[in-house]
Coordinates of N, CA and C in Angstrom, one line a residue:
S1 N 0.9 -1.2 0.3 CA -0.1 0.0 0.0 C 0.9 1.3 0.0
I2 N 0.2 2.2 -0.2 CA 0.9 3.7 -0.2 C 1.5 4.1 1.2
I3 N 0.9 3.5 2.1 CA 1.4 4.0 3.8 C 2.6 2.9 3.7
E4 N 2.5 1.8 3.6 CA 3.5 0.8 3.5 C 5.0 1.4 3.1
T5 N 4.5 1.7 1.3 CA 5.9 2.3 0.9 C 6.5 3.5 1.5
L6 N 5.6 4.4 1.9 CA 6.1 5.7 2.8 C 6.7 5.5 3.8
L7 N 6.5 4.5 4.8 CA 7.1 3.9 5.8 C 8.5 3.2 5.7
A8 N 8.6 2.4 4.5 CA 9.9 1.6 4.2 C 10.8 2.9 3.7
E9 N 10.5 3.8 2.7 CA 11.2 4.9 2.4 C 11.8 5.7 3.6
E10 N 10.6 5.9 4.8 CA 11.5 6.8 5.9 C 12.4 6.0 6.5
V11 N 12.1 4.9 6.7 CA 13.3 3.9 7.6 C 14.6 3.9 6.7
R12 N 14.5 3.6 5.1 CA 15.6 3.6 4.7 C 16.4 5.0 4.4
L13 N 15.8 6.1 4.6 CA 16.5 7.3 4.5 C 17.0 7.4 6.2
T14 N 16.1 6.9 7.1 CA 16.7 7.0 8.2 C 18.3 6.4 8.4
M15 N 18.1 5.0 8.2 CA 19.3 4.1 8.0 C 20.5 5.0 7.2
R16 N 20.1 5.2 6.1 CA 21.0 5.8 5.2 C 21.8 7.1 6.0
N17 N 21.2 8.0 6.6 CA 21.5 9.1 7.5 C 22.3 8.3 8.8
Q18 N 21.9 7.7 9.3 CA 22.9 7.2 10.4 C 24.2 6.5 10.1
Q19 N 24.3 5.7 8.6 CA 25.3 5.2 8.0 C 26.1 6.6 7.4
L20 N 25.5 7.4 7.0 CA 26.5 8.7 6.6 C 27.0 9.4 7.7
S21 N 26.3 9.3 9.0 CA 26.9 9.9 10.3 C 28.4 9.2 10.4
V22 N 28.1 7.7 10.7 CA 29.4 7.2 10.9 C 30.3 7.2 10.1
I23 N 30.4 7.3 8.8 CA 31.3 7.4 8.0 C 31.9 8.8 7.9
L24 N 31.1 10.2 8.5 CA 31.6 11.4 8.3 C 32.4 11.5 10.1
I25 N 32.0 10.9 10.9 CA 32.6 10.9 12.3 C 34.0 10.2 12.1
A26 N 34.3 9.0 11.4 CA 35.1 8.2 11.1 C 36.6 9.0 10.3
A27 N 35.4 9.5 9.2 CA 36.4 10.5 8.4 C 37.1 11.7 9.5
A28 N 36.4 12.3 10.2 CA 36.9 13.7 10.6 C 38.1 12.9 12.0
T29 N 38.0 11.8 12.3 CA 38.5 11.4 13.1 C 40.0 10.5 12.8
A30 N 40.0 10.1 11.2 CA 41.3 10.1 11.0 C 42.2 10.2 11.1
S31 N 43.6 9.9 11.7 CA 44.6 10.4 11.5 C 45.6 10.5 10.4
A32 N 45.2 9.4 9.6 CA 45.9 9.8 8.2 C 45.5 10.8 7.1
A33 N 46.4 11.1 6.6 CA 45.8 12.4 5.6 C 45.5 11.8 4.5
A34 N 44.4 12.5 3.6 CA 43.8 11.8 2.7 C 44.6 11.6 1.5
F35 N 44.6 10.6 1.2 CA 45.6 10.1 -0.3 C 44.9 10.4 -1.5
Q36 N 45.6 11.1 -2.4 CA 45.1 11.3 -3.6 C 46.4 10.9 -4.8
S37 N 45.5 10.1 -5.7 CA 46.6 9.2 -6.7 C 45.6 9.4 -8.1
A38 N 46.5 9.4 -9.2 CA 45.8 9.3 -10.6 C 44.3 8.7 -10.7
G39 N 44.5 7.3 -9.9 CA 43.4 6.5 -10.0 C 42.2 7.3 -9.2
G40 N 42.2 8.2 -8.0 CA 41.2 8.6 -7.7 C 41.3 8.8 -6.1
A41 N 40.4 9.4 -5.5 CA 40.5 9.2 -4.1 C 40.7 8.2 -3.5
C42 N 41.2 8.2 -2.1 CA 40.9 7.0 -1.4 C 40.0 7.1 -0.1
Y43 N 39.3 5.8 -0.1 CA 38.2 6.0 1.3 C 39.1 5.8 2.6
Q44 N 38.7 6.7 3.3 CA 39.3 6.8 4.7 C 38.6 6.0 5.9
R45 N 39.0 5.3 6.8 CA 38.1 4.4 7.7 C 39.1 4.6 8.9
S46 N 38.6 5.0 10.3 CA 39.5 5.0 11.7 C 39.7 3.5 11.9
P47 N 40.9 3.2 12.4 CA 41.4 2.1 13.1 C 40.3 1.3 13.8
C48 N 40.6 0.0 13.7 CA 39.6 -0.9 14.0 C 40.1 -1.3 15.4
S49 N 39.2 -1.4 16.6 CA 39.2 -1.5 18.0 C 39.4 -3.1 17.9
S50 N 40.2 -3.7 19.0 CA 40.4 -5.2 18.6 C 39.3 -5.9 20.2
T51 N 38.7 -4.9 20.3 CA 37.7 -5.2 21.8 C 36.4 -6.0 21.3
T52 N 35.9 -6.7 22.1 CA 34.6 -7.5 21.7 C 33.4 -6.2 21.3
L53 N 33.0 -6.3 20.5 CA 32.0 -5.4 19.7 C 30.8 -5.3 20.3
R54 N 29.9 -4.4 21.0 CA 28.8 -4.7 21.6 C 27.8 -3.4 21.0
A55 N 26.8 -3.9 20.9 CA 25.8 -3.2 20.1 C 25.8 -1.7 20.4
E56 N 25.9 -1.6 21.9 CA 25.7 0.3 22.2 C 26.9 0.8 21.7
E57 N 28.1 0.2 21.4 CA 29.2 0.9 21.0 C 29.8 0.6 19.4
W58 N 28.3 0.1 18.8 CA 28.9 -0.1 17.3 C 29.1 0.9 16.9
N59 N 30.2 1.0 15.9 CA 30.5 2.4 14.9 C 30.9 2.5 13.5
G60 N 30.1 1.3 13.0 CA 30.2 0.8 11.8 C 31.7 0.0 11.3
E61 N 32.4 -0.6 12.6 CA 33.4 -1.0 12.0 C 33.6 -2.7 12.4
V62 N 34.3 -3.3 11.7 CA 34.1 -5.0 11.5 C 35.7 -5.4 12.1
V63 N 35.5 -6.1 13.1 CA 36.7 -6.9 13.2 C 36.4 -8.1 13.9
N64 N 37.9 -9.1 14.0 CA 37.2 -10.4 14.5 C 38.2 -11.0 15.3
D65 N 39.4 -11.0 15.0 CA 40.2 -11.6 16.0 C 40.8 -10.5 17.1
Q66 N 41.6 -11.2 17.9 CA 42.3 -10.6 18.9 C 43.0 -9.4 18.4
D67 N 43.6 -9.5 17.5 CA 44.8 -8.8 16.7 C 43.9 -7.3 16.0
G68 N 42.7 -7.8 16.0 CA 41.8 -6.6 14.9 C 42.1 -7.2 13.6
R69 N 42.1 -8.0 13.2 CA 42.2 -8.5 12.0 C 41.0 -9.7 11.9
I70 N 40.5 -9.7 10.6 CA 39.2 -10.6 10.0 C 39.8 -11.9 9.2
R71 N 39.6 -13.2 9.7 CA 40.4 -14.3 9.5 C 39.7 -14.8 8.6
G72 N 39.7 -15.8 7.3 CA 39.0 -16.2 6.1 C 38.9 -15.1 5.5
C73 N 39.9 -14.3 5.0 CA 39.2 -13.3 4.0 C 40.6 -13.6 2.8
T74 N 40.1 -13.7 1.6 CA 40.9 -14.0 0.2 C 41.0 -12.8 -0.8
V75 N 41.7 -12.0 -1.0 CA 41.9 -10.9 -2.0 C 42.6 -11.5 -3.3
T76 N 41.7 -11.5 -4.5 CA 42.4 -11.7 -5.6 C 42.8 -10.2 -6.5
P77 N 43.7 -10.0 -7.0 CA 43.5 -9.3 -7.9 C 42.7 -9.3 -9.5
V78 N 42.3 -8.4 -9.8 CA 41.6 -8.6 -11.2 C 42.5 -7.7 -12.2
S79 N 42.9 -6.6 -11.7 CA 43.5 -5.5 -12.6 C 44.4 -4.9 -11.1
D80 N 45.1 -3.7 -11.7 CA 45.9 -2.7 -10.7 C 45.4 -2.3 -9.9
T81 N 43.8 -2.1 -10.3 CA 43.3 -1.1 -9.4 C 41.8 -1.9 -8.9
E82 N 41.6 -3.0 -9.2 CA 40.4 -3.5 -8.8 C 40.7 -5.2 -8.4
F83 N 40.0 -5.7 -7.4 CA 40.4 -6.7 -6.8 C 38.9 -7.6 -6.2
T84 N 39.0 -8.8 -5.9 CA 38.1 -9.5 -5.6 C 38.1 -10.3 -4.5
V85 N 37.3 -10.1 -3.4 CA 37.5 -10.3 -1.6 C 36.4 -11.4 -1.5
Q86 N 37.1 -12.5 -1.0 CA 36.2 -13.6 -0.6 C 36.4 -13.7 0.9
I87 N 35.1 -13.8 1.5 CA 35.2 -14.0 3.0 C 34.5 -15.3 3.2
D88 N 35.0 -16.2 4.2 CA 34.9 -17.4 4.3 C 34.0 -17.2 5.8
G89 N 32.9 -17.4 6.1 CA 32.1 -17.3 7.1 C 32.4 -18.2 8.4
N90 N 32.7 -19.5 7.9 CA 33.4 -20.2 8.9 C 34.3 -19.6 9.5
E91 N 35.3 -19.0 8.8 CA 36.4 -18.3 9.7 C 36.4 -16.8 10.2
A92 N 35.9 -16.2 9.4 CA 35.4 -14.9 9.9 C 34.5 -14.8 11.0
D93 N 33.4 -15.5 11.0 CA 32.5 -15.7 12.1 C 31.8 -14.3 12.3
L94 N 31.2 -13.5 11.4 CA 30.4 -12.5 11.3 C 29.3 -12.4 12.1
G95 N 28.8 -13.3 12.6 CA 27.2 -13.4 13.1 C 27.4 -12.7 14.5
N96 N 28.3 -12.3 15.2 CA 28.5 -11.5 16.2 C 28.1 -10.2 15.8
F97 N 28.8 -9.5 14.9 CA 28.9 -8.0 14.3 C 27.4 -7.8 13.4
G98 N 26.7 -8.9 12.8 CA 25.3 -8.7 12.4 C 24.6 -8.6 13.7
V99 N 24.4 -9.3 14.9 CA 23.5 -8.7 15.8 C 23.9 -7.6 16.4
A100 N 25.2 -6.9 16.4 CA 25.7 -5.7 16.9 C 24.9 -4.7 16.2
V101 N 25.0 -5.1 14.8 CA 24.2 -3.7 13.9 C 23.1 -3.9 14.1
Y102 N 22.4 -4.8 13.9 CA 20.8 -5.2 13.8 C 20.0 -4.6 15.5
K103 N 20.8 -4.9 16.6 CA 20.5 -4.2 17.6 C 20.6 -2.9 17.6
K104 N 21.8 -2.2 17.0 CA 21.9 -0.7 16.7 C 20.6 -0.1 16.4
I105 N 20.5 -0.7 15.0 CA 19.6 0.0 13.9 C 18.3 -0.1 14.7
T106 N 17.8 -1.0 15.3 CA 16.5 -1.4 15.7 C 16.2 -0.4 17.1
S107 N 17.3 -0.3 17.7 CA 17.4 0.4 19.0 C 17.2 2.1 18.7
D108 N 17.6 2.5 17.4 CA 17.5 3.7 17.2 C 15.9 3.8 16.7
A109 N 15.5 2.9 15.7 CA 14.3 2.8 15.2 C 13.0 3.0 16.2
R110 N 13.3 2.4 17.6 CA 12.3 2.5 18.4 C 12.2 4.0 19.1
R111 N 13.2 4.6 18.9 CA 12.9 6.1 18.9 C 12.2 6.6 17.9
Q112 N 11.8 6.7 16.8 CA 11.2 7.0 15.8 C 9.6 6.9 15.8
S113 N 8.9 7.9 15.6 CA 7.5 7.4 15.3 C 6.9 7.1 14.3
F114 N 6.4 5.9 14.3 CA 5.4 5.2 13.0 C 3.9 5.5 13.3
Q115 N 3.4 6.0 12.3 CA 1.9 6.2 12.5 C 1.2 5.2 12.5
G116 N 0.2 5.1 13.6 CA -0.4 3.8 13.7 C -0.2 2.8 14.5
F117 N 1.3 3.6 15.3 CA 1.7 2.2 16.2 C 2.3 3.1 17.6
R118 N 2.4 2.2 18.6 CA 2.7 2.9 19.9 C 4.1 3.6 19.8
P119 N 4.7 4.2 20.5 CA 5.9 4.6 20.6 C 6.9 3.4 21.1
G120 N 8.0 3.3 20.5 CA 9.0 2.2 20.9 C 8.7 1.0 19.9
T121 N 7.6 1.0 19.4 CA 7.2 -0.2 18.4 C 7.5 0.0 16.8
I122 N 8.2 -1.1 16.6 CA 8.6 -1.1 15.1 C 7.4 -1.8 14.4
P123 N 6.9 -1.2 13.3 CA 6.1 -2.0 12.3 C 6.6 -3.4 11.9
P124 N 5.8 -4.5 12.3 CA 6.6 -5.7 11.9 C 7.0 -6.0 10.4
H125 N 6.2 -5.4 9.5 CA 6.5 -5.8 8.2 C 7.6 -4.9 7.8
L126 N 8.6 -3.9 8.8 CA 9.4 -3.3 8.2 C 10.8 -4.1 8.7
L127 N 10.7 -5.0 9.7 CA 11.8 -5.5 10.0 C 12.6 -6.2 9.1
P128 N 12.0 -7.0 8.1 CA 13.1 -7.8 7.1 C 13.8 -6.5 6.5
T129 N 13.3 -5.2 6.1 CA 14.2 -4.2 5.8 C 15.5 -3.9 6.9
Y130 N 15.0 -4.0 8.1 CA 16.5 -3.8 9.2 C 17.3 -5.1 8.7
R131 N 16.8 -6.2 8.8 CA 17.9 -7.2 8.7 C 18.7 -7.0 7.2
A132 N 18.1 -6.9 6.0 CA 18.8 -6.7 5.1 C 20.1 -5.5 5.2
F133 N 19.7 -4.6 5.8 CA 20.7 -3.4 5.9 C 21.7 -4.1 7.1
A134 N 21.7 -4.8 7.9 CA 22.3 -5.5 8.9 C 23.6 -6.2 8.1
M135 N 22.9 -6.9 7.3 CA 23.7 -8.1 6.4 C 24.5 -7.3 5.6
D136 N 23.9 -6.2 4.9 CA 24.7 -5.7 3.8 C 26.0 -4.6 4.6
E137 N 25.4 -4.1 5.6 CA 26.2 -3.3 6.3 C 27.5 -4.1 7.2
V138 N 27.2 -5.0 7.4 CA 28.6 -5.9 7.9 C 29.3 -6.4 6.5
A139 N 28.8 -6.9 5.6 CA 29.4 -7.3 4.6 C 30.3 -6.2 3.9
R140 N 30.0 -5.1 3.7 CA 30.7 -4.1 3.4 C 31.9 -3.5 4.2
E141 N 31.5 -3.4 5.5 CA 32.7 -3.1 6.5 C 33.4 -4.5 6.5
A142 N 32.9 -5.5 6.3 CA 34.2 -6.8 6.4 C 34.9 -6.5 5.0
T143 N 34.2 -6.3 4.2 CA 35.2 -6.3 2.5 C 36.5 -5.2 2.9
L144 N 35.7 -3.7 3.2 CA 36.9 -3.0 3.4 C 38.3 -3.1 4.3
E145 N 37.5 -4.0 5.4 CA 38.7 -4.4 6.3 C 39.7 -5.1 5.6
A146 N 39.0 -6.2 4.9 CA 40.2 -7.3 4.3 C 40.9 -6.4 3.4
M147 N 40.4 -5.3 2.5 CA 41.3 -4.6 1.8 C 42.1 -4.5 2.5
Q148 N 42.0 -3.4 3.7 CA 42.9 -2.9 4.1 C 43.9 -3.6 5.1
Q149 N 43.5 -4.4 5.5 CA 44.8 -5.5 6.2 C 45.5 -6.1 5.0
N150 N 45.1 -6.0 3.7 CA 46.0 -6.7 2.7 C 46.5 -5.7 1.9
N151 N 46.9 -4.5 2.5 CA 47.5 -3.1 2.0 C 46.8 -2.8 0.7
I152 N 45.6 -2.7 1.0 CA 44.8 -2.1 -0.4 C 44.2 -0.9 0.1
R153 N 44.4 0.5 -0.2 CA 43.8 1.4 -0.1 C 42.5 2.1 -0.6
P154 N 41.2 1.6 -0.4 CA 39.9 1.7 -0.9 C 39.8 3.0 -1.8
F155 N 39.6 3.1 -3.0 CA 39.0 4.2 -3.5 C 37.6 5.1 -2.7
E156 N 37.5 6.1 -2.9 CA 36.5 6.8 -2.3 C 34.9 6.3 -2.5
S157 N 34.8 5.7 -3.5 CA 33.5 5.4 -4.3 C 33.5 3.9 -4.0
V158 N 34.2 3.1 -3.3 CA 34.1 1.7 -3.5 C 33.3 1.4 -2.4
R159 N 32.6 1.9 -1.1 CA 31.5 1.5 -0.6 C 30.2 1.2 -1.2
S160 N 30.1 2.1 -2.0 CA 28.7 2.1 -2.9 C 28.9 1.1 -4.0
D161 N 30.1 1.0 -4.4 CA 29.8 0.3 -5.8 C 30.5 -1.3 -5.7
I162 N 30.9 -1.7 -4.3 CA 30.9 -3.3 -4.4 C 29.4 -3.9 -4.4
T163 N 29.9 -5.0 -5.0 CA 28.6 -6.0 -5.6 C 29.0 -7.3 -4.9
F164 N 27.7 -7.8 -4.4 CA 28.0 -9.3 -3.4 C 27.2 -10.3 -4.4
E165 N 27.9 -11.7 -4.4 CA 27.5 -12.7 -5.1 C 27.9 -13.8 -4.1
Q166 N 27.4 -15.1 -4.8 CA 27.7 -16.3 -3.8 C 27.3 -16.2 -2.6
V167 N 26.6 -15.9 -2.1 CA 26.3 -15.7 -0.7 C 26.1 -16.9 -0.1
S168 N 26.5 -17.5 0.9 CA 26.5 -18.8 1.7 C 25.8 -18.6 3.1
I169 N 25.1 -19.1 3.5 CA 24.5 -19.0 4.7 C 24.5 -20.6 5.2
P170 N 24.3 -20.6 6.8 CA 24.3 -22.1 7.1 C 23.1 -22.5 7.7
P171 N 22.8 -23.7 7.9 CA 21.5 -24.2 8.0 C 21.3 -23.9 9.5
K172 N 19.8 -23.8 9.9 CA 19.4 -23.6 10.8 C 19.6 -24.9 11.8
P173 N 20.0 -24.8 13.3 CA 20.2 -25.8 14.1 C 19.0 -26.8 13.9
Q174 N 19.3 -28.2 13.9 CA 18.3 -29.3 13.9 C 18.6 -30.3 15.2
K175 N 17.4 -30.2 16.2 CA 17.6 -31.1 17.2 C 18.1 -32.7 16.8
K176 N 18.7 -33.4 17.6 CA 19.2 -34.4 17.5 C 17.8 -35.7 17.5
K177 N 17.6 -36.2 16.8 CA 16.3 -37.3 17.2 C 17.0 -38.5 18.1
K178 N 15.9 -38.7 18.9 CA 16.6 -39.9 19.8 C 15.3 -40.8 19.9
K179 N 15.8 -42.2 19.8 CA 15.3 -43.4 19.9 C 15.1 -43.9 21.2
S180 N 14.3 -44.4 21.8 CA 14.0 -45.1 23.0 C 13.9 -46.8 22.7
K181 N 14.6 -47.6 23.0 CA 14.6 -48.9 22.5 C 14.2 -50.1 24.0
K182 N 13.0 -50.4 24.0 CA 12.9 -51.2 25.5 C 13.5 -52.8 25.3
K183 N 14.5 -53.2 26.3 CA 14.8 -54.4 26.5 C 14.5 -54.8 28.0
K184 N 13.7 -55.7 27.9 CA 13.1 -56.1 29.4 C 13.0 -55.1 30.0
S185 N 13.3 -54.8 31.5 CA 12.8 -54.0 32.4 C 13.8 -52.7 31.9
K186 N 14.8 -52.6 31.3 CA 15.8 -51.3 31.5 C 15.4 -50.5 29.8
V187 N 15.6 -49.5 29.7 CA 15.4 -48.4 28.7 C 16.5 -47.9 28.0
E188 N 16.8 -48.3 26.9 CA 18.4 -47.8 26.4 C 18.0 -46.7 25.2
V189 N 18.5 -45.7 25.5 CA 18.5 -44.5 24.6 C 19.5 -44.4 23.8
V190 N 19.1 -44.4 22.1 CA 20.2 -44.3 21.3 C 20.0 -42.9 20.6
V191 N 21.2 -42.3 20.5 CA 21.5 -40.9 19.7 C 21.7 -41.2 18.6
E192 N 21.2 -40.9 17.3 CA 21.4 -41.1 16.0 C 22.6 -39.8 15.6
E193 N 23.5 -39.9 15.0 CA 24.6 -39.1 14.7 C 24.0 -39.0 13.4
Q194 N 24.1 -37.6 13.1 CA 23.8 -37.2 11.3 C 25.0 -36.2 11.2
E195 N 24.9 -36.0 9.7 CA 25.6 -35.2 9.1 C 25.3 -33.8 9.3
E196 N 26.4 -33.3 9.4 CA 26.2 -31.6 9.3 C 25.9 -31.2 8.2
P197 N 24.4 -30.5 8.1 CA 24.1 -30.2 6.8 C 24.9 -28.9 6.1
A198 N 24.8 -29.2 5.0 CA 25.8 -28.2 4.2 C 25.5 -26.6 4.1
W199 N 26.2 -25.7 4.0 CA 25.5 -24.3 3.7 C 24.9 -24.2 2.5
Q200 N 24.0 -23.2 2.5 CA 23.2 -22.9 1.4 C 23.5 -21.9 0.5
T201 N 23.8 -21.9 -1.0 CA 24.5 -20.9 -1.4 C 23.5 -20.1 -2.3
F202 N 23.3 -19.0 -2.5 CA 22.6 -18.1 -3.2 C 23.0 -17.1 -3.9
D203 N 22.8 -16.5 -5.2 CA 23.3 -15.8 -6.1 C 23.4 -14.5 -5.4
D204 N 22.8 -13.9 -4.2 CA 23.1 -12.6 -3.9 C 22.4 -12.8 -2.4
M205 N 22.7 -11.5 -1.7 CA 22.0 -11.2 -0.5 C 20.5 -11.3 -0.5
Q206 N 19.9 -11.0 -1.5 CA 18.4 -10.9 -1.5 C 17.8 -12.5 -1.4
G207 N 18.6 -13.4 -2.0 CA 18.3 -15.0 -1.9 C 18.7 -15.5 -0.7
A208 N 19.6 -14.9 -0.3 CA 19.9 -15.3 1.2 C 19.5 -14.9 2.4
L209 N 18.5 -14.0 2.0 CA 17.4 -13.4 3.3 C 16.4 -14.2 3.0
K210 N 16.0 -14.4 2.0 CA 14.8 -15.4 1.6 C 15.0 -16.5 2.0
G211 N 16.1 -17.0 2.1 CA 16.4 -18.6 2.6 C 16.4 -18.6 4.0
G212 N 16.5 -17.6 4.5 CA 16.1 -17.4 6.1 C 17.3 -16.9 7.1
W213 N 18.5 -16.2 6.2 CA 19.3 -15.7 7.5 C 19.0 -14.5 8.2
E214 N 19.3 -15.0 9.4 CA 18.6 -14.0 10.6 C 20.0 -13.2 11.5
P215 N 19.9 -12.2 11.8 CA 21.0 -11.3 12.5 C 21.6 -12.5 13.7
G216 N 23.0 -12.8 13.6 CA 23.3 -13.7 14.8 C 24.0 -15.0 14.0
Q217 N 23.6 -15.3 12.8 CA 24.3 -16.1 11.7 C 25.7 -15.6 11.1
S218 N 26.7 -16.6 10.9 CA 27.6 -16.0 9.8 C 27.4 -15.9 8.6
F219 N 28.0 -15.8 7.8 CA 27.9 -15.8 6.3 C 29.0 -16.0 5.1
S220 N 29.1 -16.3 4.3 CA 30.3 -16.2 3.4 C 29.8 -15.5 1.9
F221 N 30.5 -14.9 1.4 CA 30.4 -14.3 0.4 C 31.4 -13.9 -0.2
V222 N 31.3 -13.4 -2.0 CA 32.3 -13.0 -2.6 C 31.9 -11.6 -3.2
A223 N 32.8 -10.6 -2.8 CA 32.6 -9.0 -3.2 C 33.3 -8.9 -4.4
T224 N 32.6 -8.2 -5.5 CA 33.5 -7.7 -6.8 C 33.6 -6.3 -7.0
K225 N 34.3 -5.8 -7.7 CA 34.3 -4.2 -8.1 C 34.6 -3.7 -7.0
C226 N 35.7 -4.4 -6.3 CA 36.4 -3.7 -5.0 C 37.8 -2.8 -5.7
K227 N 37.6 -1.5 -5.7 CA 38.5 -0.9 -6.5 C 39.3 -0.1 -5.2
G228 N 40.8 -0.3 -5.4 CA 41.8 0.6 -5.0 C 43.1 0.4 -4.9
Q229 N 43.8 1.0 -4.3 CA 45.8 1.0 -4.7 C 46.1 0.4 -3.8
Q230 N 46.7 -0.6 -4.5 CA 47.8 -1.5 -3.7 C 49.1 -0.9 -3.3
L231 N 49.1 -1.0 -2.0 CA 50.3 -0.1 -1.1 C 51.3 -1.1 -1.2
K232 N 52.4 -0.3 -1.2 CA 53.7 -1.4 -1.2 C 53.9 -1.9 0.3
D233 N 54.1 -3.0 0.5 CA 54.1 -3.8 1.7 C 55.5 -3.0 2.9
P234 N 55.2 -2.3 4.0 CA 56.4 -2.1 4.6 C 57.4 -2.9 5.1
N235 N 57.0 -4.1 5.3 CA 58.3 -4.9 5.2 C 58.8 -5.2 4.4
M236 N 58.6 -5.2 3.1 CA 59.2 -5.2 2.0 C 60.3 -4.2 1.8
D237 N 59.9 -2.9 2.2 CA 61.0 -2.1 2.2 C 62.0 -2.3 3.4
A238 N 61.7 -2.4 4.5 CA 62.6 -3.0 5.3 C 63.9 -4.0 4.7
S239 N 63.0 -5.1 3.8 CA 64.0 -6.2 3.2 C 64.7 -5.6 2.5
E240 N 64.5 -4.6 1.6 CA 65.4 -4.1 0.4 C 66.4 -3.2 1.2
S241 N 66.0 -2.5 2.3 CA 66.8 -1.5 2.8 C 67.9 -2.6 3.7
L242 N 67.7 -3.6 4.2 CA 68.4 -4.6 4.9 C 69.5 -5.2 3.8
A243 N 68.7 -5.5 2.7 CA 69.9 -6.1 1.6 C 70.6 -5.1 0.6
A244 N 70.4 -3.8 1.0 CA 71.4 -2.7 0.5 C 72.5 -2.6 1.2
L245 N 72.2 -2.6 2.7 CA 73.1 -2.4 3.6 C 74.1 -3.7 3.6
K246 N 73.6 -4.6 3.4 CA 74.6 -5.8 3.2 C 75.6 -5.8 2.1
N247 N 74.9 -5.2 1.0 CA 75.7 -5.1 -0.4 C 76.7 -3.8 -0.2
N248 N 76.4 -3.0 0.7 CA 77.4 -1.8 0.9 C 78.5 -2.5 1.6

């Protein structure tokens, strides 16, 4: 209906404003100077924290390991300035970050007023929109973090240019079946071991959301159109300097 369309548009604009605010704050506090190259301006992100991510502290950043790095990411160059990033959900475990993002945006939404609903109530038909936003936000931040930890400085427009495909989600947990076998006066319980169901793969995020992805579940994906500049590894500079000293 027209009312539902207007409400959905209002939610989309609200979430986008929140997202832009996070990016502006990060850009304002970043310590590195803006980098300019012939390929275009580069995207700036504030350093990631290695502490546990909590919903009330979510600031648009995604990290996983204790050292602030995401595990299970593979970066493949397509050209000098374009890369493909693959995130393995088994290794990266993005579930906690999805929950944090979802709790943050729904908490903000409860402060909004929706016509026909009591204060603090989110219209149920808008919840899928929030789930989609949470999944998209986590995937984009994970991709940007994977690029930076591989010494690739993302271009300014990369965040909106990234395309996601081959999105895989884990199956919903299933309860183990139990069989009771009567033998005289004793009751023997036999637990059947079942193979762990395989992850389901979809062409895009929309398919994964329809397939049942929920905040709290991890997911795997392939990100394309990831454009940026490959920086020289500082360790390589140290090795070259050491080699030059030895030759002298």
